[in-house]
PDB file of N, CA and C in Angstrom:
ATOM      1  N   VAL T   1      18.439 154.099  50.603  1.00 78.00           N
ATOM      2  CA  VAL T   1      19.592 153.340  50.567  1.00 78.00           C
ATOM      3  C   VAL T   1      20.685 154.560  50.734  1.00 78.00           C
ATOM      4  N   GLU T   2      20.643 155.510  50.166  1.00 84.00           N
ATOM      5  CA  GLU T   2      21.632 156.518  50.444  1.00 84.00           C
ATOM      6  C   GLU T   2      21.719 157.228  51.633  1.00 84.00           C
ATOM      7  N   ALA T   3      20.462 157.696  52.055  1.00 85.00           N
ATOM      8  CA  ALA T   3      20.430 158.085  53.658  1.00 85.00           C
ATOM      9  C   ALA T   3      21.054 156.988  54.573  1.00 85.00           C
ATOM     10  N   TYR T   4      20.605 155.634  54.354  1.00 85.00           N
ATOM     11  CA  TYR T   4      21.277 154.777  55.066  1.00 85.00           C
ATOM     12  C   TYR T   4      22.763 154.625  55.169  1.00 85.00           C
ATOM     13  N   ALA T   5      23.311 154.792  54.182  1.00 86.00           N
ATOM     14  CA  ALA T   5      24.915 154.585  53.772  1.00 86.00           C
ATOM     15  C   ALA T   5      25.554 155.791  54.543  1.00 86.00           C
ATOM     16  N   ARG T   6      24.890 157.220  54.332  1.00 88.00           N
ATOM     17  CA  ARG T   6      25.532 158.151  54.843  1.00 88.00           C
ATOM     18  C   ARG T   6      25.332 158.252  56.080  1.00 88.00           C
ATOM     19  N   HIS T   7      24.462 158.027  56.767  1.00 89.00           N
ATOM     20  CA  HIS T   7      24.213 158.232  58.184  1.00 89.00           C
ATOM     21  C   HIS T   7      24.365 157.307  59.404  1.00 89.00           C
ATOM     22  N   VAL T   8      24.079 156.045  58.872  1.00 88.00           N
ATOM     23  CA  VAL T   8      24.251 154.925  59.907  1.00 88.00           C
ATOM     24  C   VAL T   8      26.027 154.674  60.333  1.00 88.00           C
ATOM     25  N   SER T   9      26.195 154.657  61.188  1.00 86.00           N
ATOM     26  CA  SER T   9      27.685 154.423  61.711  1.00 86.00           C
ATOM     27  C   SER T   9      28.249 153.023  61.126  1.00 86.00           C
ATOM     28  N   ARG T  10      27.349 152.039  61.293  1.00 82.00           N
ATOM     29  CA  ARG T  10      28.026 150.799  60.770  1.00 82.00           C
ATOM     30  C   ARG T  10      26.849 149.989  59.953  1.00 82.00           C
ATOM     31  N   PRO T  11      27.146 150.961  58.707  1.00 80.00           N
ATOM     32  CA  PRO T  11      25.835 150.405  57.847  1.00 80.00           C
ATOM     33  C   PRO T  11      26.040 148.890  56.964  1.00 80.00           C
ATOM     34  N   TYR T  12      25.165 147.718  56.812  1.00 78.00           N
ATOM     35  CA  TYR T  12      25.358 146.716  56.517  1.00 78.00           C
ATOM     36  C   TYR T  12      24.370 146.496  55.528  1.00 78.00           C
ATOM     37  N   ALA T  13      24.356 145.822  54.438  1.00 77.00           N
ATOM     38  CA  ALA T  13      23.189 145.366  53.585  1.00 77.00           C
ATOM     39  C   ALA T  13      23.519 144.480  52.221  1.00 77.00           C
ATOM     40  N   ASN T  14      22.825 143.758  52.120  1.00 76.00           N
ATOM     41  CA  ASN T  14      23.069 142.789  50.864  1.00 76.00           C
ATOM     42  C   ASN T  14      21.591 142.326  50.125  1.00 76.00           C
ATOM     43  N   SER T  15      21.810 142.228  48.964  1.00 78.00           N
ATOM     44  CA  SER T  15      20.146 142.002  48.218  1.00 78.00           C
ATOM     45  C   SER T  15      20.193 140.350  48.153  1.00 78.00           C
ATOM     46  N   ILE T  16      20.784 139.401  48.755  1.00 81.00           N
ATOM     47  CA  ILE T  16      20.644 138.474  48.179  1.00 81.00           C
ATOM     48  C   ILE T  16      19.708 137.727  49.720  1.00 81.00           C
ATOM     49  N   THR T  17      19.657 138.316  50.777  1.00 72.00           N
ATOM     50  CA  THR T  17      18.700 138.102  51.785  1.00 72.00           C
ATOM     51  C   THR T  17      17.483 138.547  51.485  1.00 72.00           C
ATOM     52  N   HIS T  18      17.023 139.150  50.704  1.00 73.00           N
ATOM     53  CA  HIS T  18      15.826 139.757  49.917  1.00 73.00           C
ATOM     54  C   HIS T  18      15.039 138.889  49.034  1.00 73.00           C
ATOM     55  N   VAL T  19      16.275 138.194  48.321  1.00 81.00           N
ATOM     56  CA  VAL T  19      16.216 137.342  47.400  1.00 81.00           C
ATOM     57  C   VAL T  19      15.461 135.900  47.854  1.00 81.00           C
ATOM     58  N   LEU T  20      16.470 135.515  48.889  1.00 77.00           N
ATOM     59  CA  LEU T  20      15.959 134.387  49.902  1.00 77.00           C
ATOM     60  C   LEU T  20      14.697 134.549  50.430  1.00 77.00           C
ATOM     61  N   PHE T  21      14.013 135.437  50.667  1.00 72.00           N
ATOM     62  CA  PHE T  21      12.910 135.689  51.403  1.00 72.00           C
ATOM     63  C   PHE T  21      11.878 135.432  50.402  1.00 72.00           C
ATOM     64  N   GLN T  22      12.025 136.332  48.993  1.00 76.00           N
ATOM     65  CA  GLN T  22      11.267 136.387  48.302  1.00 76.00           C
ATOM     66  C   GLN T  22      10.955 134.926  47.571  1.00 76.00           C
ATOM     67  N   THR T  23      11.867 134.049  47.693  1.00 83.00           N
ATOM     68  CA  THR T  23      11.878 132.608  46.907  1.00 83.00           C
ATOM     69  C   THR T  23      11.261 131.650  47.662  1.00 83.00           C
ATOM     70  N   GLY T  24      11.401 132.003  49.103  1.00 75.00           N
ATOM     71  CA  GLY T  24      10.790 131.119  50.052  1.00 75.00           C
ATOM     72  C   GLY T  24      12.004 130.300  50.674  1.00 75.00           C
ATOM     73  N   ILE T  25      13.063 130.181  50.310  1.00 76.00           N
ATOM     74  CA  ILE T  25      14.176 129.595  50.600  1.00 76.00           C
ATOM     75  C   ILE T  25      14.486 129.644  52.237  1.00 76.00           C
ATOM     76  N   ILE T  26      14.296 130.905  52.843  1.00 69.00           N
ATOM     77  CA  ILE T  26      13.988 131.127  54.037  1.00 69.00           C
ATOM     78  C   ILE T  26      12.578 131.748  54.325  1.00 69.00           C
ATOM     79  N   PRO T  27      11.839 130.983  55.138  1.00 65.00           N
ATOM     80  CA  PRO T  27      10.531 131.135  55.606  1.00 65.00           C
ATOM     81  C   PRO T  27      10.206 132.173  56.177  1.00 65.00           C
ATOM     82  N   GLY T  28       9.286 133.108  56.010  1.00 66.00           N
ATOM     83  CA  GLY T  28       8.838 134.285  56.747  1.00 66.00           C
ATOM     84  C   GLY T  28       8.520 135.532  55.803  1.00 66.00           C
ATOM     85  N   ASP T  29       7.982 136.397  56.730  1.00 68.00           N
ATOM     86  CA  ASP T  29       7.360 137.464  55.956  1.00 68.00           C
ATOM     87  C   ASP T  29       8.149 138.776  56.918  1.00 68.00           C
ATOM     88  N   THR T  30       7.552 139.796  56.505  1.00 71.00           N
ATOM     89  CA  THR T  30       8.118 140.896  57.227  1.00 71.00           C
ATOM     90  C   THR T  30       7.119 141.957  57.661  1.00 71.00           C
ATOM     91  N   ASP T  31       7.106 142.693  58.854  1.00 75.00           N
ATOM     92  CA  ASP T  31       6.153 143.426  59.251  1.00 75.00           C
ATOM     93  C   ASP T  31       5.662 144.481  58.340  1.00 75.00           C
ATOM     94  N   TYR T  32       6.719 145.215  57.498  1.00 77.00           N
ATOM     95  CA  TYR T  32       6.961 146.069  56.620  1.00 77.00           C
ATOM     96  C   TYR T  32       5.729 145.865  55.490  1.00 77.00           C
ATOM     97  N   ARG T  33       5.805 144.728  55.048  1.00 78.00           N
ATOM     98  CA  ARG T  33       5.052 144.359  53.851  1.00 78.00           C
ATOM     99  C   ARG T  33       3.324 144.828  54.151  1.00 78.00           C
ATOM    100  N   ILE T  34       2.952 145.099  55.216  1.00 83.00           N
ATOM    101  CA  ILE T  34       1.607 145.560  55.246  1.00 83.00           C
ATOM    102  C   ILE T  34       1.548 146.992  54.864  1.00 83.00           C
ATOM    103  N   TYR T  35       2.540 147.676  55.206  1.00 82.00           N
ATOM    104  CA  TYR T  35       2.475 149.282  54.763  1.00 82.00           C
ATOM    105  C   TYR T  35       3.168 149.253  53.225  1.00 82.00           C
ATOM    106  N   ARG T  36       3.932 148.371  52.797  1.00 78.00           N
ATOM    107  CA  ARG T  36       4.340 148.507  51.441  1.00 78.00           C
ATOM    108  C   ARG T  36       3.090 148.071  50.294  1.00 78.00           C
ATOM    109  N   ASP T  37       2.562 147.204  50.861  1.00 83.00           N
ATOM    110  CA  ASP T  37       1.435 146.559  49.958  1.00 83.00           C
ATOM    111  C   ASP T  37       0.064 147.099  49.989  1.00 83.00           C
ATOM    112  N   PHE T  38      -0.247 147.653  51.035  1.00 85.00           N
ATOM    113  CA  PHE T  38      -1.701 148.268  51.395  1.00 85.00           C
ATOM    114  C   PHE T  38      -1.539 149.687  51.298  1.00 85.00           C
ATOM    115  N   GLY T  39      -0.441 150.475  52.023  1.00 82.00           N
ATOM    116  CA  GLY T  39      -0.312 151.637  52.212  1.00 82.00           C
ATOM    117  C   GLY T  39       0.553 152.441  51.155  1.00 82.00           C
ATOM    118  N   ASP T  40       1.345 151.708  50.345  1.00 77.00           N
ATOM    119  CA  ASP T  40       1.991 152.129  49.565  1.00 77.00           C
ATOM    120  C   ASP T  40       3.194 153.225  50.237  1.00 77.00           C
ATOM    121  N   LEU T  41       3.671 152.939  51.265  1.00 76.00           N
ATOM    122  CA  LEU T  41       4.416 153.864  52.165  1.00 76.00           C
ATOM    123  C   LEU T  41       5.908 153.271  51.695  1.00 76.00           C
ATOM    124  N   PRO T  42       6.575 154.439  51.440  1.00 75.00           N
ATOM    125  CA  PRO T  42       8.030 154.054  51.209  1.00 75.00           C
ATOM    126  C   PRO T  42       8.593 153.532  52.677  1.00 75.00           C
ATOM    127  N   GLY T  43       9.682 152.873  52.500  1.00 76.00           N
ATOM    128  CA  GLY T  43      10.532 152.464  53.713  1.00 76.00           C
ATOM    129  C   GLY T  43      11.484 151.458  53.930  1.00 76.00           C
ATOM    130  N   ALA T  44      12.033 151.324  55.012  1.00 76.00           N
ATOM    131  CA  ALA T  44      13.180 150.168  54.974  1.00 76.00           C
ATOM    132  C   ALA T  44      13.123 149.094  55.925  1.00 76.00           C
ATOM    133  N   ASP T  45      13.203 148.176  55.403  1.00 75.00           N
ATOM    134  CA  ASP T  45      13.074 146.785  56.116  1.00 75.00           C
ATOM    135  C   ASP T  45      14.348 146.383  56.638  1.00 75.00           C
ATOM    136  N   PHE T  46      14.285 145.999  57.738  1.00 75.00           N
ATOM    137  CA  PHE T  46      15.457 145.401  58.533  1.00 75.00           C
ATOM    138  C   PHE T  46      15.271 143.962  58.955  1.00 75.00           C
ATOM    139  N   ALA T  47      16.453 143.282  59.017  1.00 72.00           N
ATOM    140  CA  ALA T  47      15.995 141.654  59.654  1.00 72.00           C
ATOM    141  C   ALA T  47      17.741 141.550  60.356  1.00 72.00           C
ATOM    142  N   ILE T  48      17.678 140.877  61.335  1.00 72.00           N
ATOM    143  CA  ILE T  48      18.743 140.148  62.113  1.00 72.00           C
ATOM    144  C   ILE T  48      18.646 138.793  61.366  1.00 72.00           C
ATOM    145  N   VAL T  49      19.774 138.200  60.731  1.00 68.00           N
ATOM    146  CA  VAL T  49      19.903 136.814  60.474  1.00 68.00           C
ATOM    147  C   VAL T  49      21.075 136.128  60.754  1.00 68.00           C
ATOM    148  N   SER T  50      21.503 136.459  61.779  1.00 70.00           N
ATOM    149  CA  SER T  50      22.544 135.507  62.760  1.00 70.00           C
ATOM    150  C   SER T  50      21.563 134.354  63.726  1.00 70.00           C
ATOM    151  N   ASN T  51      22.364 133.323  63.619  1.00 70.00           N
ATOM    152  CA  ASN T  51      21.582 132.230  64.277  1.00 70.00           C
ATOM    153  C   ASN T  51      20.475 131.770  63.097  1.00 70.00           C
ATOM    154  N   ASP T  52      20.680 131.775  61.917  1.00 70.00           N
ATOM    155  CA  ASP T  52      19.720 131.492  60.769  1.00 70.00           C
ATOM    156  C   ASP T  52      19.147 130.186  60.981  1.00 70.00           C
ATOM    157  N   TRP T  53      19.943 129.171  61.863  1.00 75.00           N
ATOM    158  CA  TRP T  53      19.535 127.933  61.535  1.00 75.00           C
ATOM    159  C   TRP T  53      18.224 127.541  62.677  1.00 75.00           C
ATOM    160  N   VAL T  54      18.059 128.305  63.531  1.00 79.00           N
ATOM    161  CA  VAL T  54      17.047 128.428  64.282  1.00 79.00           C
ATOM    162  C   VAL T  54      16.073 129.218  64.007  1.00 79.00           C
ATOM    163  N   TYR T  55      15.732 130.001  62.927  1.00 71.00           N
ATOM    164  CA  TYR T  55      14.960 130.933  62.451  1.00 71.00           C
ATOM    165  C   TYR T  55      13.756 130.318  62.350  1.00 71.00           C
ATOM    166  N   HIS T  56      12.480 130.660  62.917  1.00 73.00           N
ATOM    167  CA  HIS T  56      11.218 130.100  62.668  1.00 73.00           C
ATOM    168  C   HIS T  56      11.179 128.560  62.846  1.00 73.00           C
ATOM    169  N   THR T  57      12.178 128.071  63.867  1.00 82.00           N
ATOM    170  CA  THR T  57      11.988 126.591  64.382  1.00 82.00           C
ATOM    171  C   THR T  57      11.513 126.809  65.919  1.00 82.00           C
ATOM    172  N   THR T  58      11.507 125.709  66.198  1.00 87.00           N
ATOM    173  CA  THR T  58      10.706 125.565  67.903  1.00 87.00           C
ATOM    174  C   THR T  58      12.089 126.136  68.734  1.00 87.00           C
ATOM    175  N   ARG T  59      13.303 126.150  68.163  1.00 85.00           N
ATOM    176  CA  ARG T  59      14.542 126.813  68.768  1.00 85.00           C
ATOM    177  C   ARG T  59      14.425 128.312  68.790  1.00 85.00           C
ATOM    178  N   ASP T  60      13.636 129.022  68.206  1.00 83.00           N
ATOM    179  CA  ASP T  60      13.754 130.402  67.782  1.00 83.00           C
ATOM    180  C   ASP T  60      13.257 131.167  68.967  1.00 83.00           C
ATOM    181  N   ASP T  61      14.181 131.205  70.107  1.00 86.00           N
ATOM    182  CA  ASP T  61      14.015 131.875  71.508  1.00 86.00           C
ATOM    183  C   ASP T  61      14.953 132.748  71.826  1.00 86.00           C
ATOM    184  N   ILE T  62      14.620 133.461  72.997  1.00 87.00           N
ATOM    185  CA  ILE T  62      15.656 134.610  73.445  1.00 87.00           C
ATOM    186  C   ILE T  62      17.084 134.428  74.052  1.00 87.00           C
ATOM    187  N   GLY T  63      17.355 132.656  74.291  1.00 88.00           N
ATOM    188  CA  GLY T  63      18.455 132.140  74.370  1.00 88.00           C
ATOM    189  C   GLY T  63      19.452 131.920  73.010  1.00 88.00           C
ATOM    190  N   HIS T  64      18.819 132.013  71.647  1.00 84.00           N
ATOM    191  CA  HIS T  64      19.721 132.210  70.649  1.00 84.00           C
ATOM    192  C   HIS T  64      19.646 133.436  70.109  1.00 84.00           C
ATOM    193  N   THR T  65      19.535 134.367  70.860  1.00 83.00           N
ATOM    194  CA  THR T  65      19.674 135.671  70.105  1.00 83.00           C
ATOM    195  C   THR T  65      21.099 136.300  70.530  1.00 83.00           C
ATOM    196  N   ASP T  66      21.673 136.910  69.868  1.00 83.00           N
ATOM    197  CA  ASP T  66      22.768 137.557  69.643  1.00 83.00           C
ATOM    198  C   ASP T  66      22.556 139.081  69.960  1.00 83.00           C
ATOM    199  N   PHE T  67      22.723 139.961  71.394  1.00 88.00           N
ATOM    200  CA  PHE T  67      22.113 140.970  71.729  1.00 88.00           C
ATOM    201  C   PHE T  67      23.031 141.990  70.907  1.00 88.00           C
ATOM    202  N   ARG T  68      24.614 141.851  70.708  1.00 88.00           N
ATOM    203  CA  ARG T  68      25.114 142.701  69.641  1.00 88.00           C
ATOM    204  C   ARG T  68      24.388 142.763  68.395  1.00 88.00           C
ATOM    205  N   SER T  69      23.541 142.104  67.928  1.00 84.00           N
ATOM    206  CA  SER T  69      23.082 142.402  66.724  1.00 84.00           C
ATOM    207  C   SER T  69      21.728 143.159  67.045  1.00 84.00           C
ATOM    208  N   ILE T  70      21.292 142.928  68.074  1.00 85.00           N
ATOM    209  CA  ILE T  70      20.134 143.784  68.489  1.00 85.00           C
ATOM    210  C   ILE T  70      20.619 145.294  68.959  1.00 85.00           C
ATOM    211  N   GLN T  71      21.506 145.490  69.265  1.00 90.00           N
ATOM    212  CA  GLN T  71      22.181 146.653  69.659  1.00 90.00           C
ATOM    213  C   GLN T  71      22.316 147.646  68.340  1.00 90.00           C
ATOM    214  N   ARG T  72      22.927 146.600  67.530  1.00 88.00           N
ATOM    215  CA  ARG T  72      23.420 147.398  66.323  1.00 88.00           C
ATOM    216  C   ARG T  72      22.167 147.519  65.681  1.00 88.00           C
ATOM    217  N   TYR T  73      21.202 146.938  65.323  1.00 85.00           N
ATOM    218  CA  TYR T  73      19.688 147.039  64.719  1.00 85.00           C
ATOM    219  C   TYR T  73      19.057 148.173  65.232  1.00 85.00           C
ATOM    220  N   GLY T  74      19.146 148.790  66.642  1.00 90.00           N
ATOM    221  CA  GLY T  74      18.440 149.681  67.153  1.00 90.00           C
ATOM    222  C   GLY T  74      19.449 151.031  66.768  1.00 90.00           C
ATOM    223  N   GLU T  75      20.491 150.972  66.837  1.00 92.00           N
ATOM    224  CA  GLU T  75      21.482 151.949  66.441  1.00 92.00           C
ATOM    225  C   GLU T  75      21.305 152.567  64.856  1.00 92.00           C
ATOM    226  N   ASN T  76      21.488 151.336  64.332  1.00 90.00           N
ATOM    227  CA  ASN T  76      20.895 151.878  62.833  1.00 90.00           C
ATOM    228  C   ASN T  76      19.607 152.460  62.437  1.00 90.00           C
ATOM    229  N   ALA T  77      18.746 151.658  63.219  1.00 89.00           N
ATOM    230  CA  ALA T  77      17.398 151.924  62.766  1.00 89.00           C
ATOM    231  C   ALA T  77      17.125 153.650  63.402  1.00 89.00           C
ATOM    232  N   ARG T  78      17.620 153.982  64.535  1.00 93.00           N
ATOM    233  CA  ARG T  78      17.572 155.248  65.268  1.00 93.00           C
ATOM    234  C   ARG T  78      18.204 156.294  64.192  1.00 93.00           C
ATOM    235  N   SER T  79      19.477 155.929  64.046  1.00 92.00           N
ATOM    236  CA  SER T  79      20.340 156.917  62.844  1.00 92.00           C
ATOM    237  C   SER T  79      19.464 157.018  61.617  1.00 92.00           C
ATOM    238  N   LEU T  80      19.126 156.146  60.963  1.00 90.00           N
ATOM    239  CA  LEU T  80      18.130 156.273  60.130  1.00 90.00           C
ATOM    240  C   LEU T  80      16.845 157.241  60.032  1.00 90.00           C
ATOM    241  N   ALA T  81      16.335 156.788  60.988  1.00 91.00           N
ATOM    242  CA  ALA T  81      15.132 157.643  61.451  1.00 91.00           C
ATOM    243  C   ALA T  81      15.285 159.202  61.560  1.00 91.00           C
ATOM    244  N   LEU T  82      16.408 159.368  62.387  1.00 92.00           N
ATOM    245  CA  LEU T  82      16.547 160.610  62.560  1.00 92.00           C
ATOM    246  C   LEU T  82      17.367 161.519  61.340  1.00 92.00           C
ATOM    247  N   ALA T  83      17.794 160.847  60.461  1.00 91.00           N
ATOM    248  CA  ALA T  83      18.434 161.435  59.130  1.00 91.00           C
ATOM    249  C   ALA T  83      17.119 161.509  58.224  1.00 91.00           C
ATOM    250  N   LEU T  84      16.141 160.637  58.218  1.00 87.00           N
ATOM    251  CA  LEU T  84      15.118 160.796  57.333  1.00 87.00           C
ATOM    252  C   LEU T  84      14.246 162.316  57.999  1.00 87.00           C
ATOM    253  N   ALA T  85      14.003 162.089  59.172  1.00 89.00           N
ATOM    254  CA  ALA T  85      13.260 163.043  59.757  1.00 89.00           C
ATOM    255  C   ALA T  85      13.964 164.524  59.305  1.00 89.00           C
ATOM    256  N   ASP T  86      15.201 164.454  59.412  1.00 90.00           N
ATOM    257  CA  ASP T  86      15.654 165.692  59.187  1.00 90.00           C
ATOM    258  C   ASP T  86      15.727 166.047  57.576  1.00 90.00           C
ATOM    259  N   GLU T  87      15.769 165.429  57.028  1.00 87.00           N
ATOM    260  CA  GLU T  87      15.596 165.477  55.236  1.00 87.00           C
ATOM    261  C   GLU T  87      14.393 165.972  55.146  1.00 87.00           C
ATOM    262  N   LEU T  88      13.502 165.406  55.632  1.00 85.00           N
ATOM    263  CA  LEU T  88      11.883 165.834  55.435  1.00 85.00           C
ATOM    264  C   LEU T  88      12.031 167.287  55.952  1.00 85.00           C
ATOM    265  N   LEU T  89      12.290 167.373  57.183  1.00 88.00           N
ATOM    266  CA  LEU T  89      12.033 168.897  57.845  1.00 88.00           C
ATOM    267  C   LEU T  89      12.889 169.899  56.779  1.00 88.00           C
ATOM    268  N   ARG T  90      14.060 169.625  56.566  1.00 88.00           N
ATOM    269  CA  ARG T  90      14.707 170.601  55.603  1.00 88.00           C
ATOM    270  C   ARG T  90      13.842 170.777  54.007  1.00 88.00           C
ATOM    271  N   ALA T  91      13.136 169.653  53.723  1.00 85.00           N
ATOM    272  CA  ALA T  91      12.517 169.831  52.363  1.00 85.00           C
ATOM    273  C   ALA T  91      11.185 170.313  52.315  1.00 85.00           C
ATOM    274  N   GLY T  92      10.614 170.966  53.978  1.00 85.00           N
ATOM    275  CA  GLY T  92       9.527 171.796  53.924  1.00 85.00           C
ATOM    276  C   GLY T  92       8.139 170.843  54.267  1.00 85.00           C
ATOM    277  N   GLY T  93       8.782 169.712  55.037  1.00 73.00           N
ATOM    278  CA  GLY T  93       7.890 169.069  55.923  1.00 73.00           C
ATOM    279  C   GLY T  93       7.318 167.603  54.807  1.00 73.00           C
ATOM    280  N   PRO T  94       6.614 166.812  55.395  1.00 70.00           N
ATOM    281  CA  PRO T  94       5.720 166.091  54.786  1.00 70.00           C
ATOM    282  C   PRO T  94       4.709 166.388  53.445  1.00 70.00           C
ATOM    283  N   PRO T  95       4.679 165.640  52.423  1.00 68.00           N
ATOM    284  CA  PRO T  95       3.800 166.064  51.230  1.00 68.00           C
ATOM    285  C   PRO T  95       2.465 165.984  51.737  1.00 68.00           C
ATOM    286  N   SER T  96       1.682 166.895  51.381  1.00 69.00           N
ATOM    287  CA  SER T  96       0.164 167.081  52.008  1.00 69.00           C
ATOM    288  C   SER T  96      -1.049 166.089  50.781  1.00 69.00           C
ATOM    289  N   GLY T  97      -1.754 165.883  51.294  1.00 57.00           N
ATOM    290  CA  GLY T  97      -2.593 165.044  50.179  1.00 57.00           C
ATOM    291  C   GLY T  97      -2.537 163.422  50.595  1.00 57.00           C
TER     292      GLY T  97
END
């Protein structure tokens, strides 16, 4: 979270979205879950929640996509990945074993 806040040009986060997914109020899952649950790998999970009224319905299609959100998503993910890779390199590389 600290790296995200420091290195992303327009960071945004909230914990309520996580709670809504965990309780099932918002149906769905995350692609990251498999890495978290079965690989014990740390990471970050991102979601676009605009137009949430169509999420996981028959109207969930490209026509209801806000491409500004996708652009920001990509910019943030790229900035975070580069920052984490840089921190890993400065720390001597990935842990062995």
